[in-house]
Amino acid sequence: MGDPNRWLESCLQAKIFGLDKVVKSVTKAMKVLACVRRRQLQKLLQSEDYMLHADL
């Protein structure tokens, strides 16, 4: 096993590394979601513009 302190340290580093991965994937997912929402909003606005012009 060796030095328990060293083992604990490597465990903590692994946890931090795992957390870092999770944080990165979450931020990536949020960016993708924001992009999708923006596109949906643009489509919605375009269709509403179309409806407004159709009323005229």
PDB file of N, CA, C, O and CB in Angstrom:
ATOM      1  N   MET A   1       0.836  -1.203   0.000  1.00  0.00           N
ATOM      2  CA  MET A   1       0.000   0.000   0.000  1.00  0.00           C
ATOM      3  C   MET A   1       0.869   1.251   0.000  1.00  0.00           C
ATOM      4  O   MET A   1       0.571   2.229  -0.686  1.00  0.00           O
ATOM      5  CB  MET A   1      -0.945   0.007   1.219  1.00  0.00           C
ATOM      6  N   GLY A   2       1.961   1.208   0.788  1.00  0.00           N
ATOM      7  CA  GLY A   2       2.837   2.372   0.831  1.00  0.00           C
ATOM      8  C   GLY A   2       2.323   3.419   1.796  1.00  0.00           C
ATOM      9  O   GLY A   2       1.615   3.109   2.754  1.00  0.00           O
ATOM     10  N   ASP A   3       2.683   4.648   1.535  1.00  0.00           N
ATOM     11  CA  ASP A   3       2.306   5.763   2.410  1.00  0.00           C
ATOM     12  C   ASP A   3       0.811   6.061   2.285  1.00  0.00           C
ATOM     13  O   ASP A   3       0.349   6.378   1.189  1.00  0.00           O
ATOM     14  CB  ASP A   3       3.134   7.025   2.069  1.00  0.00           C
ATOM     15  N   PRO A   4       0.043   5.971   3.368  1.00  0.00           N
ATOM     16  CA  PRO A   4      -1.400   6.246   3.286  1.00  0.00           C
ATOM     17  C   PRO A   4      -1.703   7.682   2.882  1.00  0.00           C
ATOM     18  O   PRO A   4      -2.704   7.942   2.214  1.00  0.00           O
ATOM     19  CB  PRO A   4      -2.060   5.952   4.616  1.00  0.00           C
ATOM     20  N   ASN A   5      -0.848   8.611   3.281  1.00  0.00           N
ATOM     21  CA  ASN A   5      -1.062  10.010   2.902  1.00  0.00           C
ATOM     22  C   ASN A   5      -0.959  10.178   1.389  1.00  0.00           C
ATOM     23  O   ASN A   5      -1.743  10.904   0.777  1.00  0.00           O
ATOM     24  CB  ASN A   5      -0.042  10.927   3.610  1.00  0.00           C
ATOM     25  N   ARG A   6       0.019   9.495   0.796  1.00  0.00           N
ATOM     26  CA  ARG A   6       0.197   9.581  -0.657  1.00  0.00           C
ATOM     27  C   ARG A   6      -1.006   8.966  -1.365  1.00  0.00           C
ATOM     28  O   ARG A   6      -1.477   9.479  -2.380  1.00  0.00           O
ATOM     29  CB  ARG A   6       1.505   8.871  -1.095  1.00  0.00           C
ATOM     30  N   TRP A   7      -1.503   7.836  -0.799  1.00  0.00           N
ATOM     31  CA  TRP A   7      -2.668   7.172  -1.383  1.00  0.00           C
ATOM     32  C   TRP A   7      -3.880   8.096  -1.321  1.00  0.00           C
ATOM     33  O   TRP A   7      -4.640   8.199  -2.284  1.00  0.00           O
ATOM     34  CB  TRP A   7      -2.965   5.840  -0.651  1.00  0.00           C
ATOM     35  N   LEU A   8      -4.057   8.771  -0.178  1.00  0.00           N
ATOM     36  CA  LEU A   8      -5.165   9.705  -0.004  1.00  0.00           C
ATOM     37  C   LEU A   8      -5.043  10.850  -1.008  1.00  0.00           C
ATOM     38  O   LEU A   8      -6.027  11.280  -1.609  1.00  0.00           O
ATOM     39  CB  LEU A   8      -5.197  10.252   1.443  1.00  0.00           C
ATOM     40  N   GLU A   9      -3.815  11.331  -1.172  1.00  0.00           N
ATOM     41  CA  GLU A   9      -3.576  12.447  -2.094  1.00  0.00           C
ATOM     42  C   GLU A   9      -3.949  12.058  -3.522  1.00  0.00           C
ATOM     43  O   GLU A   9      -4.598  12.825  -4.234  1.00  0.00           O
ATOM     44  CB  GLU A   9      -2.102  12.892  -2.035  1.00  0.00           C
ATOM     45  N   SER A  10      -3.530  10.853  -3.937  1.00  0.00           N
ATOM     46  CA  SER A  10      -3.853  10.418  -5.302  1.00  0.00           C
ATOM     47  C   SER A  10      -5.356  10.211  -5.457  1.00  0.00           C
ATOM     48  O   SER A  10      -5.914  10.443  -6.530  1.00  0.00           O
ATOM     49  CB  SER A  10      -3.098   9.118  -5.652  1.00  0.00           C
ATOM     50  N   CYS A  11      -6.010   9.771  -4.379  1.00  0.00           N
ATOM     51  CA  CYS A  11      -7.464   9.609  -4.410  1.00  0.00           C
ATOM     52  C   CYS A  11      -8.133  10.966  -4.621  1.00  0.00           C
ATOM     53  O   CYS A  11      -9.039  11.103  -5.443  1.00  0.00           O
ATOM     54  CB  CYS A  11      -7.972   8.950  -3.101  1.00  0.00           C
ATOM     55  N   LEU A  12      -7.678  11.958  -3.872  1.00  0.00           N
ATOM     56  CA  LEU A  12      -8.242  13.302  -3.993  1.00  0.00           C
ATOM     57  C   LEU A  12      -7.998  13.856  -5.388  1.00  0.00           C
ATOM     58  O   LEU A  12      -8.882  14.477  -5.979  1.00  0.00           O
ATOM     59  CB  LEU A  12      -7.640  14.241  -2.935  1.00  0.00           C
ATOM     60  N   GLN A  13      -6.799  13.630  -5.912  1.00  0.00           N
ATOM     61  CA  GLN A  13      -6.492  14.117  -7.261  1.00  0.00           C
ATOM     62  C   GLN A  13      -7.417  13.466  -8.285  1.00  0.00           C
ATOM     63  O   GLN A  13      -7.899  14.126  -9.206  1.00  0.00           O
ATOM     64  CB  GLN A  13      -5.014  13.834  -7.619  1.00  0.00           C
ATOM     65  N   ALA A  14      -7.659  12.171  -8.118  1.00  0.00           N
ATOM     66  CA  ALA A  14      -8.551  11.468  -9.040  1.00  0.00           C
ATOM     67  C   ALA A  14      -9.960  12.040  -8.954  1.00  0.00           C
ATOM     68  O   ALA A  14     -10.628  12.219  -9.972  1.00  0.00           O
ATOM     69  CB  ALA A  14      -8.568   9.957  -8.736  1.00  0.00           C
ATOM     70  N   LYS A  15     -10.409  12.327  -7.726  1.00  0.00           N
ATOM     71  CA  LYS A  15     -11.745  12.901  -7.556  1.00  0.00           C
ATOM     72  C   LYS A  15     -11.824  14.271  -8.208  1.00  0.00           C
ATOM     73  O   LYS A  15     -12.794  14.588  -8.897  1.00  0.00           O
ATOM     74  CB  LYS A  15     -12.106  13.002  -6.068  1.00  0.00           C
ATOM     75  N   ILE A  16     -10.785  15.087  -7.984  1.00  0.00           N
ATOM     76  CA  ILE A  16     -10.767  16.431  -8.568  1.00  0.00           C
ATOM     77  C   ILE A  16     -10.756  16.328 -10.091  1.00  0.00           C
ATOM     78  O   ILE A  16     -11.438  17.091 -10.775  1.00  0.00           O
ATOM     79  CB  ILE A  16      -9.535  17.237  -8.066  1.00  0.00           C
ATOM     80  N   PHE A  17      -9.976  15.378 -10.620  1.00  0.00           N
ATOM     81  CA  PHE A  17      -9.913  15.187 -12.066  1.00  0.00           C
ATOM     82  C   PHE A  17     -11.284  14.785 -12.596  1.00  0.00           C
ATOM     83  O   PHE A  17     -11.724  15.275 -13.637  1.00  0.00           O
ATOM     84  CB  PHE A  17      -8.857  14.120 -12.432  1.00  0.00           C
ATOM     85  N   GLY A  18     -11.956  13.888 -11.871  1.00  0.00           N
ATOM     86  CA  GLY A  18     -13.294  13.461 -12.277  1.00  0.00           C
ATOM     87  C   GLY A  18     -14.273  14.618 -12.254  1.00  0.00           C
ATOM     88  O   GLY A  18     -15.085  14.778 -13.166  1.00  0.00           O
ATOM     89  N   LEU A  19     -14.189  15.426 -11.201  1.00  0.00           N
ATOM     90  CA  LEU A  19     -15.065  16.597 -11.093  1.00  0.00           C
ATOM     91  C   LEU A  19     -14.809  17.551 -12.248  1.00  0.00           C
ATOM     92  O   LEU A  19     -15.739  18.112 -12.827  1.00  0.00           O
ATOM     93  CB  LEU A  19     -14.854  17.320  -9.745  1.00  0.00           C
ATOM     94  N   ASP A  20     -13.528  17.728 -12.576  1.00  0.00           N
ATOM     95  CA  ASP A  20     -13.165  18.622 -13.676  1.00  0.00           C
ATOM     96  C   ASP A  20     -13.815  18.145 -14.972  1.00  0.00           C
ATOM     97  O   ASP A  20     -14.338  18.943 -15.750  1.00  0.00           O
ATOM     98  CB  ASP A  20     -11.627  18.697 -13.838  1.00  0.00           C
ATOM     99  N   LYS A  21     -13.772  16.828 -15.190  1.00  0.00           N
ATOM    100  CA  LYS A  21     -14.395  16.270 -16.398  1.00  0.00           C
ATOM    101  C   LYS A  21     -15.892  16.541 -16.405  1.00  0.00           C
ATOM    102  O   LYS A  21     -16.461  16.935 -17.424  1.00  0.00           O
ATOM    103  CB  LYS A  21     -14.133  14.755 -16.495  1.00  0.00           C
ATOM    104  N   VAL A  22     -16.525  16.323 -15.248  1.00  0.00           N
ATOM    105  CA  VAL A  22     -17.971  16.546 -15.140  1.00  0.00           C
ATOM    106  C   VAL A  22     -18.306  18.001 -15.420  1.00  0.00           C
ATOM    107  O   VAL A  22     -19.230  18.299 -16.176  1.00  0.00           O
ATOM    108  CB  VAL A  22     -18.482  16.143 -13.744  1.00  0.00           C
ATOM    109  N   VAL A  23     -17.549  18.907 -14.807  1.00  0.00           N
ATOM    110  CA  VAL A  23     -17.791  20.337 -15.002  1.00  0.00           C
ATOM    111  C   VAL A  23     -17.648  20.701 -16.472  1.00  0.00           C
ATOM    112  O   VAL A  23     -18.459  21.452 -17.012  1.00  0.00           O
ATOM    113  CB  VAL A  23     -16.822  21.175 -14.147  1.00  0.00           C
ATOM    114  N   LYS A  24     -16.612  20.167 -17.120  1.00  0.00           N
ATOM    115  CA  LYS A  24     -16.394  20.468 -18.541  1.00  0.00           C
ATOM    116  C   LYS A  24     -17.556  19.973 -19.389  1.00  0.00           C
ATOM    117  O   LYS A  24     -18.035  20.692 -20.267  1.00  0.00           O
ATOM    118  CB  LYS A  24     -15.083  19.838 -19.031  1.00  0.00           C
ATOM    119  N   SER A  25     -18.014  18.746 -19.134  1.00  0.00           N
ATOM    120  CA  SER A  25     -19.114  18.210 -19.941  1.00  0.00           C
ATOM    121  C   SER A  25     -20.412  18.964 -19.674  1.00  0.00           C
ATOM    122  O   SER A  25     -21.225  19.151 -20.580  1.00  0.00           O
ATOM    123  CB  SER A  25     -19.308  16.716 -19.656  1.00  0.00           C
ATOM    124  N   VAL A  26     -20.606  19.400 -18.423  1.00  0.00           N
ATOM    125  CA  VAL A  26     -21.818  20.161 -18.098  1.00  0.00           C
ATOM    126  C   VAL A  26     -21.804  21.508 -18.806  1.00  0.00           C
ATOM    127  O   VAL A  26     -22.817  21.920 -19.372  1.00  0.00           O
ATOM    128  CB  VAL A  26     -21.944  20.362 -16.572  1.00  0.00           C
ATOM    129  N   THR A  27     -20.662  22.202 -18.781  1.00  0.00           N
ATOM    130  CA  THR A  27     -20.591  23.502 -19.450  1.00  0.00           C
ATOM    131  C   THR A  27     -20.776  23.324 -20.957  1.00  0.00           C
ATOM    132  O   THR A  27     -21.400  24.160 -21.611  1.00  0.00           O
ATOM    133  CB  THR A  27     -19.239  24.202 -19.149  1.00  0.00           C
ATOM    134  N   LYS A  28     -20.237  22.243 -21.503  1.00  0.00           N
ATOM    135  CA  LYS A  28     -20.407  21.972 -22.937  1.00  0.00           C
ATOM    136  C   LYS A  28     -21.880  21.760 -23.256  1.00  0.00           C
ATOM    137  O   LYS A  28     -22.398  22.299 -24.234  1.00  0.00           O
ATOM    138  CB  LYS A  28     -19.581  20.732 -23.367  1.00  0.00           C
ATOM    139  N   ALA A  29     -22.552  20.968 -22.419  1.00  0.00           N
ATOM    140  CA  ALA A  29     -23.979  20.702 -22.623  1.00  0.00           C
ATOM    141  C   ALA A  29     -24.788  21.989 -22.526  1.00  0.00           C
ATOM    142  O   ALA A  29     -25.724  22.198 -23.298  1.00  0.00           O
ATOM    143  CB  ALA A  29     -24.489  19.677 -21.597  1.00  0.00           C
ATOM    144  N   MET A  30     -24.430  22.851 -21.577  1.00  0.00           N
ATOM    145  CA  MET A  30     -25.152  24.111 -21.421  1.00  0.00           C
ATOM    146  C   MET A  30     -24.956  25.000 -22.641  1.00  0.00           C
ATOM    147  O   MET A  30     -25.890  25.673 -23.079  1.00  0.00           O
ATOM    148  CB  MET A  30     -24.691  24.843 -20.156  1.00  0.00           C
ATOM    149  N   LYS A  31     -23.739  25.005 -23.195  1.00  0.00           N
ATOM    150  CA  LYS A  31     -23.479  25.798 -24.401  1.00  0.00           C
ATOM    151  C   LYS A  31     -24.330  25.291 -25.557  1.00  0.00           C
ATOM    152  O   LYS A  31     -24.918  26.076 -26.300  1.00  0.00           O
ATOM    153  CB  LYS A  31     -21.980  25.749 -24.778  1.00  0.00           C
ATOM    154  N   VAL A  32     -24.389  23.964 -25.699  1.00  0.00           N
ATOM    155  CA  VAL A  32     -25.192  23.366 -26.775  1.00  0.00           C
ATOM    156  C   VAL A  32     -26.662  23.724 -26.595  1.00  0.00           C
ATOM    157  O   VAL A  32     -27.342  24.096 -27.552  1.00  0.00           O
ATOM    158  CB  VAL A  32     -25.015  21.826 -26.804  1.00  0.00           C
ATOM    159  N   LEU A  33     -27.146  23.609 -25.354  1.00  0.00           N
ATOM    160  CA  LEU A  33     -28.544  23.945 -25.067  1.00  0.00           C
ATOM    161  C   LEU A  33     -28.830  25.402 -25.398  1.00  0.00           C
ATOM    162  O   LEU A  33     -29.867  25.721 -25.980  1.00  0.00           O
ATOM    163  CB  LEU A  33     -28.873  23.665 -23.593  1.00  0.00           C
ATOM    164  N   ALA A  34     -27.909  26.286 -25.025  1.00  0.00           N
ATOM    165  CA  ALA A  34     -28.095  27.711 -25.301  1.00  0.00           C
ATOM    166  C   ALA A  34     -28.169  27.945 -26.805  1.00  0.00           C
ATOM    167  O   ALA A  34     -28.979  28.742 -27.277  1.00  0.00           O
ATOM    168  CB  ALA A  34     -26.950  28.546 -24.680  1.00  0.00           C
ATOM    169  N   CYS A  35     -27.325  27.252 -27.548  1.00  0.00           N
ATOM    170  CA  CYS A  35     -27.312  27.390 -29.007  1.00  0.00           C
ATOM    171  C   CYS A  35     -28.639  26.912 -29.590  1.00  0.00           C
ATOM    172  O   CYS A  35     -29.220  27.574 -30.450  1.00  0.00           O
ATOM    173  CB  CYS A  35     -26.134  26.594 -29.624  1.00  0.00           C
ATOM    174  N   VAL A  36     -29.114  25.763 -29.121  1.00  0.00           N
ATOM    175  CA  VAL A  36     -30.386  25.215 -29.610  1.00  0.00           C
ATOM    176  C   VAL A  36     -31.529  26.168 -29.296  1.00  0.00           C
ATOM    177  O   VAL A  36     -32.381  26.429 -30.145  1.00  0.00           O
ATOM    178  CB  VAL A  36     -30.662  23.828 -28.986  1.00  0.00           C
ATOM    179  N   ARG A  37     -31.542  26.691 -28.064  1.00  0.00           N
ATOM    180  CA  ARG A  37     -32.605  27.621 -27.671  1.00  0.00           C
ATOM    181  C   ARG A  37     -32.591  28.850 -28.560  1.00  0.00           C
ATOM    182  O   ARG A  37     -33.642  29.334 -28.979  1.00  0.00           O
ATOM    183  CB  ARG A  37     -32.453  28.033 -26.198  1.00  0.00           C
ATOM    184  N   ARG A  38     -31.393  29.355 -28.848  1.00  0.00           N
ATOM    185  CA  ARG A  38     -31.272  30.549 -29.683  1.00  0.00           C
ATOM    186  C   ARG A  38     -31.860  30.269 -31.066  1.00  0.00           C
ATOM    187  O   ARG A  38     -32.580  31.098 -31.623  1.00  0.00           O
ATOM    188  CB  ARG A  38     -29.787  30.995 -29.798  1.00  0.00           C
ATOM    189  N   ARG A  39     -31.547  29.099 -31.610  1.00  0.00           N
ATOM    190  CA  ARG A  39     -32.077  28.740 -32.934  1.00  0.00           C
ATOM    191  C   ARG A  39     -33.595  28.636 -32.895  1.00  0.00           C
ATOM    192  O   ARG A  39     -34.282  29.109 -33.801  1.00  0.00           O
ATOM    193  CB  ARG A  39     -31.470  27.410 -33.422  1.00  0.00           C
ATOM    194  N   GLN A  40     -34.115  28.012 -31.835  1.00  0.00           N
ATOM    195  CA  GLN A  40     -35.572  27.875 -31.714  1.00  0.00           C
ATOM    196  C   GLN A  40     -36.219  29.246 -31.621  1.00  0.00           C
ATOM    197  O   GLN A  40     -37.263  29.487 -32.227  1.00  0.00           O
ATOM    198  CB  GLN A  40     -35.946  27.023 -30.480  1.00  0.00           C
ATOM    199  N   LEU A  41     -35.595  30.156 -30.856  1.00  0.00           N
ATOM    200  CA  LEU A  41     -36.135  31.506 -30.724  1.00  0.00           C
ATOM    201  C   LEU A  41     -36.141  32.206 -32.079  1.00  0.00           C
ATOM    202  O   LEU A  41     -37.112  32.874 -32.435  1.00  0.00           O
ATOM    203  CB  LEU A  41     -35.317  32.322 -29.700  1.00  0.00           C
ATOM    204  N   GLN A  42     -35.056  32.051 -32.831  1.00  0.00           N
ATOM    205  CA  GLN A  42     -34.983  32.683 -34.149  1.00  0.00           C
ATOM    206  C   GLN A  42     -36.085  32.152 -35.061  1.00  0.00           C
ATOM    207  O   GLN A  42     -36.734  32.918 -35.774  1.00  0.00           O
ATOM    208  CB  GLN A  42     -33.602  32.443 -34.787  1.00  0.00           C
ATOM    209  N   LYS A  43     -36.291  30.836 -35.032  1.00  0.00           N
ATOM    210  CA  LYS A  43     -37.350  30.247 -35.856  1.00  0.00           C
ATOM    211  C   LYS A  43     -38.710  30.781 -35.434  1.00  0.00           C
ATOM    212  O   LYS A  43     -39.547  31.106 -36.276  1.00  0.00           O
ATOM    213  CB  LYS A  43     -37.328  28.711 -35.755  1.00  0.00           C
ATOM    214  N   LEU A  44     -38.926  30.869 -34.122  1.00  0.00           N
ATOM    215  CA  LEU A  44     -40.185  31.369 -33.597  1.00  0.00           C
ATOM    216  C   LEU A  44     -40.411  32.807 -34.053  1.00  0.00           C
ATOM    217  O   LEU A  44     -41.502  33.163 -34.497  1.00  0.00           O
ATOM    218  CB  LEU A  44     -40.206  31.278 -32.064  1.00  0.00           C
ATOM    219  N   LEU A  45     -39.373  33.626 -33.939  1.00  0.00           N
ATOM    220  CA  LEU A  45     -39.490  35.028 -34.345  1.00  0.00           C
ATOM    221  C   LEU A  45     -39.769  35.126 -35.840  1.00  0.00           C
ATOM    222  O   LEU A  45     -40.584  35.939 -36.274  1.00  0.00           O
ATOM    223  CB  LEU A  45     -38.207  35.809 -33.989  1.00  0.00           C
ATOM    224  N   GLN A  46     -39.090  34.294 -36.623  1.00  0.00           N
ATOM    225  CA  GLN A  46     -39.307  34.314 -38.067  1.00  0.00           C
ATOM    226  C   GLN A  46     -40.743  33.927 -38.395  1.00  0.00           C
ATOM    227  O   GLN A  46     -41.374  34.555 -39.245  1.00  0.00           O
ATOM    228  CB  GLN A  46     -38.324  33.367 -38.776  1.00  0.00           C
ATOM    229  N   SER A  47     -41.262  32.906 -37.736  1.00  0.00           N
ATOM    230  CA  SER A  47     -42.633  32.470 -38.021  1.00  0.00           C
ATOM    231  C   SER A  47     -43.633  33.537 -37.578  1.00  0.00           C
ATOM    232  O   SER A  47     -44.649  33.747 -38.240  1.00  0.00           O
ATOM    233  CB  SER A  47     -42.935  31.125 -37.315  1.00  0.00           C
ATOM    234  N   GLU A  48     -43.346  34.219 -36.448  1.00  0.00           N
ATOM    235  CA  GLU A  48     -44.238  35.288 -36.003  1.00  0.00           C
ATOM    236  C   GLU A  48     -44.200  36.453 -36.984  1.00  0.00           C
ATOM    237  O   GLU A  48     -45.230  37.059 -37.277  1.00  0.00           O
ATOM    238  CB  GLU A  48     -43.853  35.767 -34.591  1.00  0.00           C
ATOM    239  N   ASP A  49     -43.006  36.764 -37.493  1.00  0.00           N
ATOM    240  CA  ASP A  49     -42.895  37.811 -38.510  1.00  0.00           C
ATOM    241  C   ASP A  49     -43.740  37.434 -39.719  1.00  0.00           C
ATOM    242  O   ASP A  49     -44.444  38.268 -40.289  1.00  0.00           O
ATOM    243  CB  ASP A  49     -41.413  38.032 -38.924  1.00  0.00           C
ATOM    244  N   TYR A  50     -43.658  36.168 -40.097  1.00  0.00           N
ATOM    245  CA  TYR A  50     -44.410  35.688 -41.247  1.00  0.00           C
ATOM    246  C   TYR A  50     -45.907  35.863 -41.007  1.00  0.00           C
ATOM    247  O   TYR A  50     -46.642  36.299 -41.894  1.00  0.00           O
ATOM    248  CB  TYR A  50     -44.078  34.213 -41.535  1.00  0.00           C
ATOM    249  N   MET A  51     -46.349  35.519 -39.802  1.00  0.00           N
ATOM    250  CA  MET A  51     -47.766  35.658 -39.455  1.00  0.00           C
ATOM    251  C   MET A  51     -48.186  37.127 -39.511  1.00  0.00           C
ATOM    252  O   MET A  51     -49.273  37.448 -39.992  1.00  0.00           O
ATOM    253  CB  MET A  51     -48.043  35.074 -38.049  1.00  0.00           C
ATOM    254  N   LEU A  52     -47.326  38.015 -39.020  1.00  0.00           N
ATOM    255  CA  LEU A  52     -47.646  39.445 -39.039  1.00  0.00           C
ATOM    256  C   LEU A  52     -47.801  39.929 -40.475  1.00  0.00           C
ATOM    257  O   LEU A  52     -48.711  40.695 -40.790  1.00  0.00           O
ATOM    258  CB  LEU A  52     -46.553  40.262 -38.312  1.00  0.00           C
ATOM    259  N   HIS A  53     -46.898  39.471 -41.344  1.00  0.00           N
ATOM    260  CA  HIS A  53     -46.987  39.890 -42.740  1.00  0.00           C
ATOM    261  C   HIS A  53     -48.218  39.279 -43.406  1.00  0.00           C
ATOM    262  O   HIS A  53     -48.827  39.892 -44.283  1.00  0.00           O
ATOM    263  CB  HIS A  53     -45.712  39.491 -43.506  1.00  0.00           C
ATOM    264  N   ALA A  54     -48.576  38.077 -42.987  1.00  0.00           N
ATOM    265  CA  ALA A  54     -49.747  37.415 -43.560  1.00  0.00           C
ATOM    266  C   ALA A  54     -51.021  38.179 -43.178  1.00  0.00           C
ATOM    267  O   ALA A  54     -51.974  38.230 -43.955  1.00  0.00           O
ATOM    268  CB  ALA A  54     -49.831  35.942 -43.080  1.00  0.00           C
ATOM    269  N   ASP A  55     -51.029  38.768 -41.982  1.00  0.00           N
ATOM    270  CA  ASP A  55     -52.198  39.539 -41.550  1.00  0.00           C
ATOM    271  C   ASP A  55     -52.386  40.770 -42.428  1.00  0.00           C
ATOM    272  O   ASP A  55     -53.514  41.187 -42.692  1.00  0.00           O
ATOM    273  CB  ASP A  55     -52.056  39.957 -40.077  1.00  0.00           C
ATOM    274  N   LEU A  56     -51.285  41.344 -42.875  1.00  0.00           N
ATOM    275  CA  LEU A  56     -51.377  42.524 -43.742  1.00  0.00           C
ATOM    276  C   LEU A  56     -51.828  42.065 -45.113  1.00  0.00           C
ATOM    277  O   LEU A  56     -51.978  42.885 -46.019  1.00  0.00           O
ATOM    278  CB  LEU A  56     -50.011  43.287 -43.828  1.00  0.00           C
TER     279      LEU A  56
END
